[in-house]
Coordinates of C-alpha atoms in Angstrom, one line a residue:
Chain A
M1057 CA -0.5 36.5 -62.2
A1058 CA -2.7 34.4 -60.1
R1059 CA -1.9 35.5 -56.6
N1060 CA -3.1 33.5 -53.8
N1061 CA -4.6 36.0 -51.3
E1062 CA -5.6 33.4 -48.7
I1063 CA -3.4 32.9 -45.7
P1064 CA -1.3 29.8 -46.3
E1065 CA -2.0 26.9 -44.0
V1066 CA 0.4 26.3 -41.2
N1067 CA 2.4 23.2 -41.8
A1068 CA 1.4 20.8 -39.0
G1069 CA 3.8 18.1 -40.0
S1070 CA 6.2 18.8 -37.2
M1071 CA 3.4 18.8 -34.6
A1072 CA 3.9 15.1 -34.1
D1073 CA 7.5 15.6 -33.4
I1074 CA 6.8 18.3 -30.8
A1075 CA 4.2 16.1 -29.1
F1076 CA 6.6 13.2 -29.1
L1077 CA 9.2 15.4 -27.5
L1078 CA 6.9 16.4 -24.7
L1079 CA 5.7 12.8 -24.3
I1080 CA 9.3 11.6 -23.9
F1081 CA 10.0 14.4 -21.4
F1082 CA 7.1 13.3 -19.3
L1083 CA 8.0 9.7 -19.5
V1084 CA 11.5 10.4 -18.2
T1085 CA 10.7 12.8 -15.4
A1086 CA 7.6 11.1 -14.1
T1087 CA 6.9 8.1 -12.0
I1088 CA 3.6 6.3 -11.9
Q1089 CA 1.8 7.1 -8.7
T1090 CA 2.3 4.4 -6.1
D1091 CA -0.1 5.8 -3.5
M1092 CA -1.4 2.4 -2.6
G1093 CA -0.5 0.3 0.3
L1094 CA -1.4 -1.5 3.5
D1095 CA -2.3 0.8 6.4
R1096 CA -1.0 -0.2 9.8
K1097 CA -1.0 1.5 13.1
L1098 CA 2.1 1.0 15.2
P1099 CA 1.7 0.3 18.9
S1100 CA 2.2 3.3 21.1
K1101 CA 5.4 3.6 23.1
E1102 CA 3.4 4.4 26.2
P1103 CA 3.7 1.5 28.6
T1104 CA 0.5 -0.5 28.8
P1105 CA -0.5 -2.8 31.5
P1106 CA 0.3 -6.4 30.5
I1107 CA -2.7 -8.2 29.2
T1108 CA -3.3 -11.7 30.1
F1109 CA -4.5 -14.0 27.4
N1110 CA -4.8 -17.7 26.8
E1111 CA -2.4 -19.3 24.5
R1112 CA -5.2 -20.6 22.4
N1113 CA -6.2 -17.0 21.5
V1114 CA -2.9 -16.3 19.9
F1115 CA -2.1 -17.2 16.3
R1116 CA 1.7 -17.3 16.1
I1117 CA 3.4 -16.7 12.8
V1118 CA 7.1 -16.8 12.6
L1119 CA 9.0 -15.6 9.5
N1120 CA 12.6 -16.9 9.4
K1121 CA 15.6 -15.5 7.6
N1122 CA 15.1 -17.9 4.7
D1123 CA 11.6 -16.4 4.2
E1124 CA 9.9 -19.5 5.4
L1125 CA 6.7 -19.4 7.4
M1126 CA 6.0 -21.2 10.6
V1127 CA 2.4 -21.0 11.8
E1128 CA 1.5 -22.4 15.1
S1129 CA 4.7 -24.5 15.1
K1130 CA 4.1 -26.0 11.7
V1131 CA 5.7 -25.0 8.4
M1132 CA 3.2 -23.5 6.1
Q1133 CA 3.1 -22.1 2.6
L1134 CA 2.2 -18.5 2.1
K1135 CA -0.9 -19.4 0.0
D1136 CA -2.4 -21.4 2.9
L1137 CA -2.0 -18.6 5.4
R1138 CA -5.1 -16.8 4.5
N1139 CA -7.4 -19.7 5.2
A1140 CA -5.6 -20.7 8.3
A1141 CA -6.0 -17.1 9.6
I1142 CA -9.7 -17.1 8.7
A1143 CA -10.2 -20.5 10.4
F1144 CA -8.5 -19.1 13.5
L1145 CA -10.3 -15.8 13.7
D1146 CA -13.7 -17.2 12.9
N1147 CA -13.4 -20.1 15.2
G1148 CA -15.5 -18.9 18.1
G1149 CA -14.6 -21.7 20.5
E1150 CA -16.5 -20.4 23.5
V1151 CA -19.5 -22.6 24.3
K1152 CA -23.0 -21.3 23.9
G1153 CA -24.5 -19.6 26.9
N1154 CA -21.2 -18.2 28.0
K1155 CA -21.0 -14.4 27.8
N1156 CA -18.1 -14.6 25.4
H1157 CA -20.0 -16.8 23.0
C1158 CA -19.6 -15.6 19.4
S1159 CA -23.0 -15.7 17.7
Y1160 CA -21.8 -14.7 14.3
C1161 CA -18.8 -17.0 13.9
M1162 CA -19.1 -19.7 11.4
G1163 CA -15.9 -21.5 12.2
A1164 CA -15.2 -25.0 13.5
R1165 CA -15.8 -24.0 17.2
N1166 CA -12.7 -25.9 18.1
P1167 CA -12.1 -25.4 21.9
K1168 CA -8.4 -25.5 21.3
S1169 CA -8.5 -22.4 19.0
S1170 CA -9.6 -18.8 19.6
D1171 CA -12.6 -18.1 21.9
H1172 CA -13.9 -15.1 20.1
P1173 CA -12.7 -12.8 17.3
K1174 CA -12.4 -9.9 19.8
E1175 CA -9.9 -11.9 21.8
A1176 CA -8.0 -13.4 18.9
I1177 CA -4.6 -12.0 18.5
I1178 CA -2.3 -12.6 15.6
S1179 CA 1.4 -12.5 16.5
L1180 CA 3.8 -11.9 13.8
N1181 CA 7.4 -12.4 14.5
S1182 CA 9.9 -11.8 11.7
D1183 CA 13.6 -12.3 11.6
R1184 CA 15.8 -9.3 10.8
E1185 CA 17.1 -11.1 7.7
A1186 CA 13.7 -11.9 6.3
T1187 CA 13.0 -9.9 3.1
Y1188 CA 10.5 -7.1 3.2
G1189 CA 8.7 -8.5 0.2
T1190 CA 7.7 -11.6 2.0
Y1191 CA 6.8 -9.6 5.1
V1192 CA 4.4 -7.5 3.0
A1193 CA 3.0 -10.6 1.4
V1194 CA 2.3 -12.0 4.9
Q1195 CA 0.7 -8.7 5.9
N1196 CA -1.3 -8.8 2.8
E1197 CA -2.7 -12.3 3.4
L1198 CA -3.6 -11.3 7.0
T1199 CA -5.4 -8.2 5.7
A1200 CA -7.2 -10.4 3.2
A1201 CA -8.3 -12.8 5.9
Y1202 CA -9.8 -9.9 7.9
N1203 CA -11.3 -8.3 4.9
E1204 CA -13.0 -11.6 3.9
L1205 CA -14.5 -12.0 7.3
R1206 CA -15.5 -8.4 7.5
N1207 CA -17.0 -8.5 4.1
R1208 CA -19.1 -11.5 5.1
E1209 CA -20.5 -9.8 8.2
S1210 CA -21.0 -6.5 6.3
Q1211 CA -23.0 -8.3 3.6
R1212 CA -25.1 -10.0 6.3
L1213 CA -25.8 -6.8 8.2
F1214 CA -25.7 -4.0 5.7
N1215 CA -25.8 -5.7 2.3
M1216 CA -22.6 -4.2 1.2
D1217 CA -18.9 -5.2 1.2
F1218 CA -16.8 -3.8 4.0
V1219 CA -14.1 -2.9 1.5
E1220 CA -16.7 -1.1 -0.6
M1221 CA -18.0 0.8 2.4
E1222 CA -14.5 2.0 3.3
K1223 CA -13.8 3.0 -0.2
R1224 CA -17.0 5.1 -0.3
Y1225 CA -16.2 6.6 3.0
Y1226 CA -12.9 7.8 1.9
D1227 CA -14.3 9.0 -1.4
V1228 CA -14.4 12.8 -1.5
E1229 CA -17.6 13.0 -3.4
T1230 CA -19.7 11.1 -0.9
P1231 CA -22.1 13.5 0.8
P1232 CA -21.5 14.0 4.6
E1233 CA -24.8 12.4 5.7
I1234 CA -24.0 9.2 3.9
K1235 CA -20.5 9.3 5.3
R1236 CA -21.8 9.5 8.9
E1237 CA -23.9 6.5 8.3
L1238 CA -21.1 4.6 6.7
K1239 CA -18.8 5.5 9.5
E1240 CA -21.2 3.9 12.0
H1241 CA -21.4 0.8 9.9
I1242 CA -17.6 0.6 9.4
L1243 CA -17.0 0.9 13.2
A1244 CA -19.6 -1.7 13.9
I1245 CA -17.9 -4.2 11.6
R1246 CA -14.5 -3.3 12.8
D1247 CA -15.7 -4.0 16.3
L1248 CA -16.9 -7.5 15.2
F1249 CA -13.5 -8.4 13.8
P1250 CA -10.9 -6.0 15.3
L1251 CA -7.5 -6.2 13.8
Q1252 CA -5.2 -7.3 16.5
L1253 CA -1.8 -7.8 15.2
S1254 CA 1.1 -7.9 17.5
E1255 CA 4.6 -7.6 16.2
A1256 CA 7.0 -8.2 19.0
Q1257 CA 10.5 -6.9 18.6
T1258 CA 12.0 -8.8 15.7
N1259 CA 14.7 -11.3 16.8
Q1260 CA 18.3 -10.6 16.4
V1261 CA 20.1 -13.1 14.1
K1262 CA 21.7 -15.8 16.2
Chain B
M1102 CA -11.2 14.7 -69.1
G1103 CA -9.2 11.9 -70.5
N1104 CA -7.0 12.0 -67.5
F1105 CA -8.0 8.8 -66.0
K1106 CA -4.8 7.1 -67.1
K1107 CA -2.9 9.4 -64.8
S1108 CA -4.2 7.9 -61.5
K1109 CA -1.5 6.0 -59.9
K1110 CA -1.6 2.3 -59.4
G1111 CA 0.5 2.3 -56.2
I1112 CA -0.9 2.4 -52.6
P1113 CA -1.6 5.9 -51.6
A1114 CA 0.5 7.3 -48.7
I1115 CA -1.1 6.9 -45.3
S1116 CA -2.2 10.2 -43.9
T1117 CA -0.2 11.1 -40.8
A1118 CA -2.4 14.1 -40.1
S1119 CA -3.9 12.4 -37.0
L1120 CA -0.6 11.3 -35.6
P1121 CA -0.2 14.4 -33.5
D1122 CA -3.7 13.8 -32.0
I1123 CA -2.7 10.2 -31.0
V1124 CA 0.5 11.4 -29.5
F1125 CA -1.2 14.2 -27.6
M1126 CA -3.6 11.7 -26.3
L1127 CA -0.8 9.5 -25.0
L1128 CA 0.8 12.6 -23.6
F1129 CA -2.3 13.6 -21.6
F1130 CA -2.7 10.1 -20.4
F1131 CA 0.8 10.1 -19.0
M1132 CA 0.4 13.5 -17.5
T1133 CA -2.6 12.5 -15.6
V1134 CA -1.5 9.1 -14.2
T1135 CA 2.0 10.1 -13.2
T1136 CA 3.5 12.4 -10.7
I1137 CA 6.7 14.3 -11.3
K1138 CA 9.6 13.2 -9.3
D1139 CA 10.4 15.8 -6.6
Y1140 CA 14.0 14.6 -6.3
P1141 CA 16.2 12.0 -7.8
M1142 CA 16.1 8.5 -6.3
L1143 CA 19.3 7.5 -4.6
V1144 CA 18.2 4.0 -3.7
D1145 CA 16.7 1.2 -5.7
N1146 CA 13.0 1.1 -5.0
E1147 CA 11.2 -1.9 -6.3
L1148 CA 8.1 -2.1 -4.1
P1149 CA 6.5 -5.4 -3.3
K1150 CA 3.1 -6.2 -4.6
A1151 CA -0.1 -6.5 -2.6
D1152 CA -3.8 -6.7 -3.5
Q1153 CA -5.6 -5.7 -0.3
V1154 CA -4.4 -2.2 -0.7
K1155 CA -6.0 1.1 0.3
K1156 CA -5.4 4.3 -1.4
L1157 CA -3.3 7.0 0.3
E1158 CA -5.7 9.9 0.2
K1159 CA -4.0 13.2 0.2
K1160 CA -0.5 13.9 -0.8
D1161 CA 0.0 16.7 1.8
R1162 CA -0.7 14.2 4.6
V1163 CA 2.0 11.9 3.6
I1164 CA 5.7 11.7 4.7
E1165 CA 7.7 9.5 2.5
I1166 CA 10.7 7.4 3.6
Y1167 CA 12.5 5.4 0.9
V1168 CA 14.6 2.4 1.8
G1169 CA 16.7 0.3 -0.6
K1170 CA 20.2 -0.5 -1.6
P1171 CA 21.9 2.4 -3.2
T1172 CA 21.7 2.8 -7.0
E1173 CA 24.4 1.4 -9.1
D1174 CA 26.6 4.5 -9.2
L1175 CA 26.4 5.1 -5.5
A1176 CA 26.8 1.4 -4.7
K1177 CA 30.5 1.6 -5.8
V1178 CA 31.1 4.1 -3.0
L1179 CA 28.6 3.2 -0.4
G1180 CA 28.4 -0.6 -0.8
K1181 CA 25.3 -2.7 -1.1
E1182 CA 23.9 -2.4 2.3
P1183 CA 20.3 -0.9 2.3
K1184 CA 20.1 2.8 3.0
I1185 CA 17.4 5.2 3.9
Q1186 CA 16.6 8.1 1.7
L1187 CA 14.9 11.1 3.3
D1188 CA 14.2 13.8 0.8
R1189 CA 17.3 14.2 -1.2
R1190 CA 19.8 12.7 1.0
L1191 CA 20.8 9.3 2.4
A1192 CA 20.5 9.0 6.1
N1193 CA 21.0 6.7 9.0
V1194 CA 18.3 5.2 11.1
N1195 CA 18.7 7.6 13.9
E1196 CA 18.0 10.5 11.6
V1197 CA 14.5 9.3 10.8
A1198 CA 12.9 10.6 13.9
P1199 CA 14.2 14.2 13.6
Y1200 CA 13.3 14.2 9.9
V1201 CA 9.8 13.1 10.5
L1202 CA 9.4 15.7 13.3
S1203 CA 10.7 18.5 11.1
E1204 CA 8.4 17.4 8.2
L1205 CA 5.5 17.3 10.7
A1206 CA 6.3 20.8 11.9
K1207 CA 5.8 22.1 8.3
K1208 CA 2.3 20.8 8.1
P1209 CA -0.6 22.9 9.3
D1210 CA -1.9 22.2 12.7
A1211 CA -5.2 20.8 11.6
I1212 CA -3.8 17.8 9.8
R1213 CA -0.9 17.1 12.0
N1214 CA -2.3 14.1 13.6
L1215 CA -3.7 12.7 10.3
V1216 CA -0.2 12.4 8.8
T1217 CA 0.7 9.0 7.5
V1218 CA 4.3 7.8 7.0
S1219 CA 4.5 6.0 3.7
L1220 CA 7.3 3.4 3.8
K1221 CA 8.5 2.8 0.3
V1222 CA 10.8 -0.1 0.9
D1223 CA 12.4 -2.2 -1.8
K1224 CA 11.2 -5.7 -1.6
K1225 CA 14.6 -7.2 -1.3
V1226 CA 15.5 -5.3 1.8
G1227 CA 15.8 -7.2 5.1
M1228 CA 13.2 -6.7 7.9
G1229 CA 15.8 -5.4 10.3
I1230 CA 16.1 -1.9 8.9
V1231 CA 12.3 -1.7 8.5
S1232 CA 11.7 -2.6 12.1
D1233 CA 14.4 -0.1 13.2
I1234 CA 12.5 2.6 11.3
K1235 CA 9.2 1.6 12.9
E1236 CA 10.9 1.8 16.3
E1237 CA 12.1 5.3 15.5
L1238 CA 8.6 6.3 14.5
R1239 CA 7.1 4.9 17.7
K1240 CA 9.6 7.0 19.6
V1241 CA 8.2 10.2 18.2
N1242 CA 4.6 9.0 18.3
V1243 CA 4.0 9.0 14.6
L1244 CA 2.0 5.8 14.5
K1245 CA 0.2 5.7 11.2
V1246 CA 2.2 3.9 8.6
N1247 CA 1.5 2.7 5.2
Y1248 CA 3.5 -0.1 3.6
T1249 CA 3.4 1.3 0.1
T1250 CA 3.1 -1.3 -2.6
Y1251 CA 2.3 -1.8 -6.2
E1252 CA -1.1 -3.3 -6.8
G1253 CA -0.8 -6.9 -7.9
N1254 CA -1.0 -10.4 -6.8
S1255 CA 1.5 -10.9 -3.9
L1256 CA 1.6 -14.6 -4.3
S1257 CA 2.6 -14.6 -8.0
V1258 CA 6.1 -13.4 -7.3
Q1259 CA 7.0 -16.1 -4.8

């Protein structure tokens, strides 16, 4: 009798089934990571002395309950907001020779718009009925406007995008000495175009 | 010899031997890109999209607050008004501040002022409840917030 002395091969046919079972289990119990978002810093509750500013230095955005945008008293589409914000921030209306003159601005230098990016304030006023989706879209466009300007300056000064610098700074693998240098650069750029977003108390529905 | 006639004319069966490998690959992919839910979601949570996003760095420095209208089963009882979910329970706006403080107390001292509150708000929710939450956070001086979003073009959904 021809006896087979070798150990018989384990049947791997059901392996696929087992793996599928595991796969389905993970699909059901897991959520895709959503650890992305727009960072914002809320204003502190501590009373601050009222700041005086010129109306021309304020970029007023109003979001009404029908999710419509009004920018500087004019109705605007969301897609145009980015460029409007860039034009406002980058305006640099102060005349040359004045101490507030903005040397790096490339805007229209319109005396009726913002004097200097450091003084430019964006005011966002949203109705309580406005949807959060639109609000985030507005915030996103404003961030995009800032990022675009910061990238431009960052490219000019350090030959690197601002967004890229931030990414590298937050990367765990970046060595500390490079981080220190990056931090300096980031702060320098942030200082050129500081994010000044004011969200006054949202209005009650009338 | 002389057995050539025996070879079948039909298409040979496709070998499924590599199927487990493929499935395992899929499995590992899903295991790495997903996180396991800590608790069941009690509210609908379809986040808005944005493309100027930053990554939230470390999971232990994040406190999550979910806002949305209750899920279908719960909506029958609770109605469709948006609700806040803290951990496993639904809460009112005035419970946000105590919750954040208690979560903050659990964190080690060193990272306490690096904590970010991740607002996971459904995109259809009104701004009212969101600004109420922000007001609550300001009261307890937790100022770093993150409007958590999906990555994508924000304008495409309009």
